[in-house]
Coordinates of C-alpha atoms and ligand atoms in Angstrom, one line a residue:
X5 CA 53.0 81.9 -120.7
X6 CA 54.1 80.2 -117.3
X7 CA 54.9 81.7 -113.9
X8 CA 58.0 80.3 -112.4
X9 CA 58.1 81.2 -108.6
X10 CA 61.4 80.6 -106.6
X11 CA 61.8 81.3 -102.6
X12 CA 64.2 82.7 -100.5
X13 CA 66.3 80.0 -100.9
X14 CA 66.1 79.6 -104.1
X15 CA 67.7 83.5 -104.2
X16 CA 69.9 83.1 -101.3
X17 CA 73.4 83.5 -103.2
X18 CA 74.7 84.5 -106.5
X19 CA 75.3 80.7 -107.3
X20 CA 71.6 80.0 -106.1
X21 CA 70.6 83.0 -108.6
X22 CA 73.2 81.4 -111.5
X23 CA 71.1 78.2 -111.5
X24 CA 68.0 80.6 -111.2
X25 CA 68.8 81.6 -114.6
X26 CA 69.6 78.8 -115.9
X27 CA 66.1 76.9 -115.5
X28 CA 64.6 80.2 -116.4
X29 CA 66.7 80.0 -119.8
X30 CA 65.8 76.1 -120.6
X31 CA 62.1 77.6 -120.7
X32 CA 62.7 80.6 -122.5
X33 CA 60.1 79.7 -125.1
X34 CA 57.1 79.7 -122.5
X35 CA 57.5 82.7 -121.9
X36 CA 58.0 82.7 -117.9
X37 CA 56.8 85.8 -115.6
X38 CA 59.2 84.9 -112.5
X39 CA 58.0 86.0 -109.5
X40 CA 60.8 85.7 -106.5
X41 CA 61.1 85.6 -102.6
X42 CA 63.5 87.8 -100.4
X43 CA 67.0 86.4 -100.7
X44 CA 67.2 83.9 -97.9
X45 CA 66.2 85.4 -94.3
X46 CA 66.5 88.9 -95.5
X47 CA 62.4 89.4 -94.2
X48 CA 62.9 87.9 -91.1
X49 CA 66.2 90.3 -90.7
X50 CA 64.5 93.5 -91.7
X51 CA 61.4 92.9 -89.3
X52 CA 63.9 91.9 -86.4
X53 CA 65.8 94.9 -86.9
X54 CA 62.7 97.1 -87.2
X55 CA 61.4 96.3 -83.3
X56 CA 64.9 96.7 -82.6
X57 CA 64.5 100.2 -83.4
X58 CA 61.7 101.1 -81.8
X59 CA 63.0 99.6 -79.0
X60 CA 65.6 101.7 -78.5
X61 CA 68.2 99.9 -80.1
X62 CA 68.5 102.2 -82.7
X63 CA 72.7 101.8 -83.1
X64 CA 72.2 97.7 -83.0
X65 CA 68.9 98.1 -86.0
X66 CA 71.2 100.1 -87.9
X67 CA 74.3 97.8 -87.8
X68 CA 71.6 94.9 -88.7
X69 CA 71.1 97.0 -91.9
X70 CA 74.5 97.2 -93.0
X71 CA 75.3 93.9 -92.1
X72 CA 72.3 93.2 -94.4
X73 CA 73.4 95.4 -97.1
X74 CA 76.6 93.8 -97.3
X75 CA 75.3 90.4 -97.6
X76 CA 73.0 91.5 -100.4
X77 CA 75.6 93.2 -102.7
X78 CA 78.1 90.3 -101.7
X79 CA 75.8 87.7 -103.1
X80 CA 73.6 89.9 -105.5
X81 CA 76.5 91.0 -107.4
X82 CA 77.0 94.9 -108.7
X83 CA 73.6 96.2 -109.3
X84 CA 74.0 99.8 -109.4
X85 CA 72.1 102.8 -107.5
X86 CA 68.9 101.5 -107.2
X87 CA 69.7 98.9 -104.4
X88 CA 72.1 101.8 -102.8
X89 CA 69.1 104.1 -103.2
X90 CA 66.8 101.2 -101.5
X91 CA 69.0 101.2 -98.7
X92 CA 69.4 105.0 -98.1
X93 CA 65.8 104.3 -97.8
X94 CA 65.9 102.1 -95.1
X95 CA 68.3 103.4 -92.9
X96 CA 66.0 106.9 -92.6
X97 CA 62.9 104.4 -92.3
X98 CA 64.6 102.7 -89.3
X99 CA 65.6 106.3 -87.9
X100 CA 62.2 107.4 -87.9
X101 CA 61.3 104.1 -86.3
X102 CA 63.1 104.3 -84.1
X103 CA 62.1 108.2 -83.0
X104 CA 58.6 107.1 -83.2
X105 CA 58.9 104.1 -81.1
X106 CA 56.0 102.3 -82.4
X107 CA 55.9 99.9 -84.7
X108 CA 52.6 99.7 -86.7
X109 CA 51.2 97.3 -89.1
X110 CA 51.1 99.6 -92.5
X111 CA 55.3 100.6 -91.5
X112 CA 55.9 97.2 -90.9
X113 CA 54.6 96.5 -94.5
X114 CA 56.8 99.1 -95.7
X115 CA 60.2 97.8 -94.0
X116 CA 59.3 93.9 -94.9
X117 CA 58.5 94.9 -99.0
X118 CA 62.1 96.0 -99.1
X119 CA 63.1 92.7 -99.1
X120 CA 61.4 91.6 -102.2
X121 CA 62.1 95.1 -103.9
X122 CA 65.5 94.4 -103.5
X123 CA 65.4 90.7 -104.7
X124 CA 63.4 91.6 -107.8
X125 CA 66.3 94.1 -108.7
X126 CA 69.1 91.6 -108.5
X127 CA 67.7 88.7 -109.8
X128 CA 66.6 90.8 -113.2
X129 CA 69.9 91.9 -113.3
X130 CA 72.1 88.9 -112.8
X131 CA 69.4 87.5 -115.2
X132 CA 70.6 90.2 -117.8
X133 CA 73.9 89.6 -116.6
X134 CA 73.4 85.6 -118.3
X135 CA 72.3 87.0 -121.2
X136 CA 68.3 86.7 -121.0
X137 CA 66.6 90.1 -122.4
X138 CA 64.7 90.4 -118.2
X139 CA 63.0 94.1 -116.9
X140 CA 62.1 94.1 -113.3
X141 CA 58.6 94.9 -112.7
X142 CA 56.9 96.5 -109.3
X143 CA 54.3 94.2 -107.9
X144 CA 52.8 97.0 -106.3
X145 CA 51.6 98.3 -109.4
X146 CA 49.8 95.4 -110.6
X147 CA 48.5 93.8 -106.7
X148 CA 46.3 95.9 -105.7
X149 CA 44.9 94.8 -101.9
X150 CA 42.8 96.2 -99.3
X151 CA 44.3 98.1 -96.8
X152 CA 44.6 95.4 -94.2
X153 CA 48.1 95.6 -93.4
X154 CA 50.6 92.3 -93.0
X155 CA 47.5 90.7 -94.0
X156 CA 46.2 92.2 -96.8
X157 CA 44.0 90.4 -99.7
X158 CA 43.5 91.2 -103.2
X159 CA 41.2 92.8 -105.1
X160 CA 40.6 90.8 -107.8
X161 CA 39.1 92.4 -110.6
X162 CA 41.4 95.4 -110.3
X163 CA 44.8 93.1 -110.0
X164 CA 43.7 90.9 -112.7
X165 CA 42.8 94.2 -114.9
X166 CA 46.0 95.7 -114.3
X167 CA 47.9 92.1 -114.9
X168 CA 46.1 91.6 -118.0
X169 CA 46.0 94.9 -119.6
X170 CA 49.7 96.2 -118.4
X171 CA 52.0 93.1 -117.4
X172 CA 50.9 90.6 -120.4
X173 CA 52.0 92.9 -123.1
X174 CA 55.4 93.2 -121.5
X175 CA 56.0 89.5 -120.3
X176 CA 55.2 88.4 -124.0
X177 CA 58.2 90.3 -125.0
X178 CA 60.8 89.9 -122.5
X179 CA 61.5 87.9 -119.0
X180 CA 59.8 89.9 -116.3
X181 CA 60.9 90.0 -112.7
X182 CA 58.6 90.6 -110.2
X183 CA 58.6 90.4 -106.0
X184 CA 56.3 88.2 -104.8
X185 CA 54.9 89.1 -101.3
X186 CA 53.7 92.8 -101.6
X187 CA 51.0 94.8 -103.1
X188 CA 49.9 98.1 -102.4
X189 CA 46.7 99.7 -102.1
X190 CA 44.1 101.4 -104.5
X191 CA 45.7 104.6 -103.0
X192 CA 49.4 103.1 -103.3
X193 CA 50.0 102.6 -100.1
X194 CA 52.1 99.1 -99.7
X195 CA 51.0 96.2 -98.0
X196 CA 51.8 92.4 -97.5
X197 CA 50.1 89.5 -98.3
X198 CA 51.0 87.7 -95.2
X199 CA 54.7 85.5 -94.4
X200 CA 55.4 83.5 -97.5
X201 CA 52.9 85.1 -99.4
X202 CA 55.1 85.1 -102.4
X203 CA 53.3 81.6 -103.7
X204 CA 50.1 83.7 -103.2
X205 CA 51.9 86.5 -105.2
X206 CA 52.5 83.4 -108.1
X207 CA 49.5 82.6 -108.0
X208 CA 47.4 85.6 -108.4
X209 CA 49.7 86.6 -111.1
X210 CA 49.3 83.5 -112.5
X211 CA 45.3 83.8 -112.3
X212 CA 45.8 87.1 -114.1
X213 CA 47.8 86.6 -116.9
X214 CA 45.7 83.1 -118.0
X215 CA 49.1 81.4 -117.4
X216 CA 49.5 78.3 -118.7
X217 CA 51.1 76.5 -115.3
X218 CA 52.5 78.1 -112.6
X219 CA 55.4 76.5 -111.0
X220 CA 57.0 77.2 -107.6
X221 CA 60.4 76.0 -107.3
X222 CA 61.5 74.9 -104.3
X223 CA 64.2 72.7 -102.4
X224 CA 62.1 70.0 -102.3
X225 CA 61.5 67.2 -105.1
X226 CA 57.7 67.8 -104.4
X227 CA 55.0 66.6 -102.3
X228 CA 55.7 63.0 -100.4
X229 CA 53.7 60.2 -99.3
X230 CA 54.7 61.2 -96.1
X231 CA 56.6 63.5 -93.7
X232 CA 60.1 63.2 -93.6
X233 CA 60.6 64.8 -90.4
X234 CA 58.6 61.7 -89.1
X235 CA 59.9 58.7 -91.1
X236 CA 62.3 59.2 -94.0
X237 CA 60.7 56.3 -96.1
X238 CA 58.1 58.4 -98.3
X239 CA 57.7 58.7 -102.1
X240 CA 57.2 61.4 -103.9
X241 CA 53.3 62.2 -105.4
X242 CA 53.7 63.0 -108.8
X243 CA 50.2 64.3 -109.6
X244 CA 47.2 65.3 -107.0
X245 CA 44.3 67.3 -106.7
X246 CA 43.8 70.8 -105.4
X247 CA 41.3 69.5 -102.3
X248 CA 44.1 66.6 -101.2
X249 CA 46.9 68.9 -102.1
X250 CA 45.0 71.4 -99.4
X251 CA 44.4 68.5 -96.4
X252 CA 48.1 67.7 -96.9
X253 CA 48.5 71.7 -95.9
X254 CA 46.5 71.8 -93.4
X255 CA 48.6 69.5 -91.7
X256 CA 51.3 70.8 -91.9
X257 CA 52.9 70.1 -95.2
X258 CA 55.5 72.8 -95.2
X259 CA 55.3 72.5 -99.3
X260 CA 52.4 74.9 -99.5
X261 CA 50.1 77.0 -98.1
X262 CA 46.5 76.0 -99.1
X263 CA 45.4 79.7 -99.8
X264 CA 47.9 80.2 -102.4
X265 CA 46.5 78.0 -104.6
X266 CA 42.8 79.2 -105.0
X267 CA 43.3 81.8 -107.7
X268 CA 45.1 79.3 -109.6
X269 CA 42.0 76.9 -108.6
X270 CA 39.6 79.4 -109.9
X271 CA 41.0 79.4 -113.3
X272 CA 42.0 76.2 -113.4
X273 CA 45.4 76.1 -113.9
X274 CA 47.8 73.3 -112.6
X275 CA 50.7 74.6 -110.0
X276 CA 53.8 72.1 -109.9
X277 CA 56.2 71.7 -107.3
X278 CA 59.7 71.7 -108.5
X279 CA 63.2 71.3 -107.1
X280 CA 65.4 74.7 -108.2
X281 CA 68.7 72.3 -106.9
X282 CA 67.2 69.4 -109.0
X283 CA 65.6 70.9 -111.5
X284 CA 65.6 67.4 -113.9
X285 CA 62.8 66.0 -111.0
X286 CA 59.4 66.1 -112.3
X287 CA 57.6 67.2 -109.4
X288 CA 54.4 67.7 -108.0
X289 CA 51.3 68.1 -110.3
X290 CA 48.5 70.2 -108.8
X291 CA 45.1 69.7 -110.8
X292 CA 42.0 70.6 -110.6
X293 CA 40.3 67.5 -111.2
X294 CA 40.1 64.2 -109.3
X295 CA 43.6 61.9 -109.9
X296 CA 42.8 58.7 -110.2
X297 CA 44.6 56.4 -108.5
X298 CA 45.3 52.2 -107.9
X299 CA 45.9 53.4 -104.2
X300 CA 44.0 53.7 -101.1
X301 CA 45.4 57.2 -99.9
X302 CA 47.9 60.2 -101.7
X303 CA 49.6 60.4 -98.4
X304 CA 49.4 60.5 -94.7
X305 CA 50.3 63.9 -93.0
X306 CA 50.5 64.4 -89.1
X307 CA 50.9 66.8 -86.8
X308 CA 52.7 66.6 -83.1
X309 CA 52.2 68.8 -80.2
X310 CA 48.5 68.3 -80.1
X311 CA 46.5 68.7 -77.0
X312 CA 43.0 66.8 -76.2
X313 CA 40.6 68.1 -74.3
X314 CA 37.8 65.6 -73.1
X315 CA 34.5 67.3 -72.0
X316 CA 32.1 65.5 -70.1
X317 CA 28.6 66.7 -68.3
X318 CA 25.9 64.5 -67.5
X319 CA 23.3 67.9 -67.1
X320 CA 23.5 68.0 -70.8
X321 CA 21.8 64.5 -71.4
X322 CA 18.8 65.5 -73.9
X323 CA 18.9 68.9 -73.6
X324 CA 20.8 71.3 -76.2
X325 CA 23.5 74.1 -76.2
X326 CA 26.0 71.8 -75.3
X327 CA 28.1 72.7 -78.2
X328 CA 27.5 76.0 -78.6
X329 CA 28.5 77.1 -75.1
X330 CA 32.2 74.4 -75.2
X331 CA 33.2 76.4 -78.5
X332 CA 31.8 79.8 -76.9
X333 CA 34.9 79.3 -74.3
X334 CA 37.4 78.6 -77.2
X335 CA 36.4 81.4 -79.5
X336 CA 36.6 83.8 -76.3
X337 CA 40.3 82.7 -76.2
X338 CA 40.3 82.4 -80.1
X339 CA 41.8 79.0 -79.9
X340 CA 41.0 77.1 -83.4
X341 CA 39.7 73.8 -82.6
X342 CA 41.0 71.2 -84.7
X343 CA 38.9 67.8 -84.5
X344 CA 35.8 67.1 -83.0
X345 CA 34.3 64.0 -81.5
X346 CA 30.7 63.4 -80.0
X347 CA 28.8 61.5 -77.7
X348 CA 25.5 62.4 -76.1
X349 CA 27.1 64.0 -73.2
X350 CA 30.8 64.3 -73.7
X351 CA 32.4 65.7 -77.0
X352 CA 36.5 65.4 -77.3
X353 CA 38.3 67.7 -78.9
X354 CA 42.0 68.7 -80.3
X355 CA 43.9 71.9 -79.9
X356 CA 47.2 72.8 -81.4
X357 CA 48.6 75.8 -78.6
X358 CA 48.3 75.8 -74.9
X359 CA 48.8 79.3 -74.9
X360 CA 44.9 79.9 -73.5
X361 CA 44.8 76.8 -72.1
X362 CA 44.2 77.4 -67.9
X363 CA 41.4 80.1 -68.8
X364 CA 39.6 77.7 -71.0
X365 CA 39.8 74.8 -68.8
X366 CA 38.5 77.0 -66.3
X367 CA 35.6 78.2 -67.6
X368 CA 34.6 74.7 -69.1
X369 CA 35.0 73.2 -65.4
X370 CA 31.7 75.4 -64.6
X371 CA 29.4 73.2 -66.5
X372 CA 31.3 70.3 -67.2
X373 CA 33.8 67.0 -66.1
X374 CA 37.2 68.2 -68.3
X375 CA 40.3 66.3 -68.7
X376 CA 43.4 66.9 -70.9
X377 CA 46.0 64.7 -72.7
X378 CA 49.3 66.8 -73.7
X379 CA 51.4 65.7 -76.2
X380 CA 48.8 63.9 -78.7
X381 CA 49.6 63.2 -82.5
X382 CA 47.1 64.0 -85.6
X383 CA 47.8 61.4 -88.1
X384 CA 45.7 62.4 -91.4
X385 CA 45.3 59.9 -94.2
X386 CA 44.4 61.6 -97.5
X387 CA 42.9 60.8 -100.4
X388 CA 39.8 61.0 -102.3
X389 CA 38.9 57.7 -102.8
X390 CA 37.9 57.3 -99.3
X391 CA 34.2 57.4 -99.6
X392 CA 34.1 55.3 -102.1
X393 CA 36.6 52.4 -101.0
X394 CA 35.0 49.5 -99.1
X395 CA 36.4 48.1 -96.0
X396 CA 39.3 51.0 -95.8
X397 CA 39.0 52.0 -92.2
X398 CA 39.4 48.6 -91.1
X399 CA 42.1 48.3 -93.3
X400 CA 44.0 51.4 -91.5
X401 CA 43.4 50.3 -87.6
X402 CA 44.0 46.9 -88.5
X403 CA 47.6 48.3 -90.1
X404 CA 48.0 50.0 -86.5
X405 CA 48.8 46.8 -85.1
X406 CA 47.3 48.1 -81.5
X407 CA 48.3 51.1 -81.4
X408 CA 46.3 53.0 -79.1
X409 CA 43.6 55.0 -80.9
X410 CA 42.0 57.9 -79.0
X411 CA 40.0 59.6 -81.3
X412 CA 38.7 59.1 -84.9
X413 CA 37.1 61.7 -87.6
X414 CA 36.0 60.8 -90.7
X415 CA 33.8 62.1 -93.4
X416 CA 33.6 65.4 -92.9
X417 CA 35.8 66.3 -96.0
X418 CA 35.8 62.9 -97.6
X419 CA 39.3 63.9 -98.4
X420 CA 40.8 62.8 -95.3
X421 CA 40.5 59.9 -92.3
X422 CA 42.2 61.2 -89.3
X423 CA 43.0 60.1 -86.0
X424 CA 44.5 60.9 -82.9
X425 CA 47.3 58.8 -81.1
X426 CA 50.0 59.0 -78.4
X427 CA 52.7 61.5 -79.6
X428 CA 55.4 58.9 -78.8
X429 CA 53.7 56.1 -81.4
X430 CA 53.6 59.1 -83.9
X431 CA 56.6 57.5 -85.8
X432 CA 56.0 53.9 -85.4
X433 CA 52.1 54.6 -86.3
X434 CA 53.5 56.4 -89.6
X435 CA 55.9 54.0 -90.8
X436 CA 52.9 51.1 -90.2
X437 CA 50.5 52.8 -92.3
X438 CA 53.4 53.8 -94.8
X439 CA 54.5 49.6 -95.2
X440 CA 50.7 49.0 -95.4
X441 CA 49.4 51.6 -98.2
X442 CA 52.6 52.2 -99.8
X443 CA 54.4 49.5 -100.8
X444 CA 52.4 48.5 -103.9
X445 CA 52.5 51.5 -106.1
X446 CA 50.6 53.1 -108.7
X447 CA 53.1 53.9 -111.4
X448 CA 51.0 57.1 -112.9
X449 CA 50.8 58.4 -109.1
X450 CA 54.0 57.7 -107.5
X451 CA 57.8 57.8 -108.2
X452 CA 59.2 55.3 -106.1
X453 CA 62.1 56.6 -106.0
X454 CA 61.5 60.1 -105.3
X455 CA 62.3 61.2 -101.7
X456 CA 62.9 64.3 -99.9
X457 CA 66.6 66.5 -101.4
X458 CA 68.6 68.6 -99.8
Ligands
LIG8 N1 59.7 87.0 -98.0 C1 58.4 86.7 -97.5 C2 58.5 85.9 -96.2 O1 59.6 85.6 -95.8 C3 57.5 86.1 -98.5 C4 57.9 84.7 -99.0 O2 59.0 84.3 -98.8 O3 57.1 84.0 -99.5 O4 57.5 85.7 -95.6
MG9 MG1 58.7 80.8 -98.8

């Protein structure tokens, strides 16, 4: 059994549905559980048109809807009373909404599940429509979370209970449909696993039914050597490991949200990265093991918009507290700190949002010197062979070519080296390091020709 995730995008239309079907068809005999995304922006729609209504646009949120119903049957194709009943539903949800004037966490779960209720519908029934034998199946009977609403986790043992025991039997007989995103709880209320929780969804359904793979299907070719909203020169990865596949993530890597994967961790199952619009593109391997590799790094990642804050107070020479009372001030604000460097009296540190920034800078001025840089870079180089390869640091600031380096972390993960530079030498720094640690490469890692589609 595989799982076979696709995204909104991958929904979007009936044609993006048509080609839906067709990769599900070509792997007919591994018996896929699909689990799919909200056709295009139809979440972001449904919780726009939700604060509209308690608002006080009640007349606007309730055009929204029907604007939104006619794009769904327009591209989902006629799929009977169920989608009509869905968005009876709806419309009285948004009139209550809209009477109450509050929006609260457990009704916004119950708006935004709509979209993947819907979804679920129509794919299974275009599916049958192409002539595969597919039944829709309600993720809310089988996700089971706690009640912690837009944000809710799983129970494990109950989910993966209910998967085993209930879904398996069905998914070895026929194609079954699922929405990704939504769960309910023990008492069957429904809840959300958080936005683009849908790979979560794959992979917990995944963990549950002892799935073989679980693929999410994307409009990517996979995971790349580096970003291509930096510098359009990267390759794509063909096989990497869970803890690398996580630092590339963290940074940013729009492919995948590191959470998702640790049911599928746990288990060990691989998850690949595939291209729905490309579907002949091998992909990103996830595995749980260590890849070996003839190169340095997997891939540098980066992120812009950063913000360093340099703290500085000679009162703290030899005595202690120092750190504990600089994150005190950022965890009053919760800001997440992102890198830390130390001295004796003066530790550096990155931030990704200004959005607390005065208050903070404030209440660090009462004990200590503070200055700020905006518009600071992360570059990340990951890979784990870091630790263990001689002379590779030099090897990466030597590549820099001068490039001003401002701050350097390194061995806390021994996944990842990472620095911090100017934001304007983001690009020149990337495509550097890329010439440097890319240009030889290791046929069982790399496709050289892979790049970014679509
Ligand atoms: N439809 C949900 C969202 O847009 C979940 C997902 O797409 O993964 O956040
Ligand atoms: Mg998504």
């Amino acid at each position: 059994m595989i799982v076979m995730k696709f995204g909104g995008s991958s929904v979007e239309s009936a044609a993006a549905i048509d080609r839906v079907a067709a990769i599900v068809k070509s792997r007919l005999e591994r018996h896929p559980v699909v689990v799919v995304s909200a056709m295009g922006k139809t979440t972001n729609r449904l919780l726009a048109l939700a604060r509209q209504a308690v608002e006080g646009g009640r007349a606007a949120a309730l055009a929204d809807l029907a604007a939104l119903k006619q794009y769904t049957l327009a591209e989902g194709g006629p799929v009977g009373g169920a989608v009509e009943a869905h968005f009876r539903e709806l419309a009285e949800l948004v009139q209550g909404l809209s009477v109450l004037g509050e929006l609260t966490p457990r009704s916004i779960d119950a708006i935004s599940a709509y979209g993947e209720r819907l979804s679920s519908l129509i794919v299974a029934e275009r599916f049958r429509a192409a002539g595969l034998d597919a039944v829709q199946a309600d993720s809310r009977d089988y996700v089971i979370t706690d009640g912690r609403h837009t944000q809710a986790a799983p129970l494990y043992p109950e989910t993966y209970e209910l998967l085993s025991a209930r879904l398996a039997p069905i998914a070895r007989e026929r194609v079954v449909v699922v929405g990704g995103f939504i769960g309910s709880t023990a008492a069957g209320v429904t809840t959300t696993l958080g936005r683009g929780g849908s790979d979560f969804s794959a992979s917990i359904i995944g963990a549950g039914l002892d799935a073989e793979e679980i693929q999410i299907w994307t409009d990517v070719d996979g995971m790349l050597t580096c970003d291509p909203r930096i510098a359009e020169v990267g390759h794509r990865v063909k096989i990497i490991s869970f803890g690398e596949a996580a630092e590339l993530a963290y940074f940013g890597a729009k492919v995948l949200h590191p959470s998702t994967v640790l049911p599928a961790v746990e288990k060990n199952i691989p998850v690949l990265i595939l291209n729905s619009r490309r579907p002949e593109v091998e992909g990103t391997r996830i595995v749980a093991e260590t890849v070996a590799c003839g190169n340095a790094f997997k891939a540098i990642a980066c992120k812009q918009g950063i913000v360093s804050v340099h703290i500085r107070s000679l009162r703290m020479l030899m005595a202690h507290g120092f750190l504990r009372r600089i994150f005190e001030v950022f965890d009053r604000y919760t800001t997440p700190v992102d890198m830390v460097t130390t001295s004796e009296v003066s530790v550096s540190l990155t931030i990704d949002t200004v959005q607390n920034l005065d208050p903070i800078l404030t209440e660090l001025r009462e004990f200590a010197d503070v200055a700020v840089e905006q518009d600071q870079a992360i570059v990340c180089m990951v890979g784990d062979n870091i630790g263990t390869t001689r002379g590779i640091a030099g090897r990466v600031f030597q590549a820099m070519n001068g490039i001003n380096i401002r701050m350097i972390s390194q061995g806390a993960s021994n996944l990842n080296l990472s620095f911090v530079i100017a934001g304007r030498d983001l690009k020149h720094a990337v495509e550097l390091l890329h010439q440097a640690f890319f240009s030889d490469l290791d046929p069982a890692v790399f496709d050289p020709k892979g790049s970014a589609a679509a």
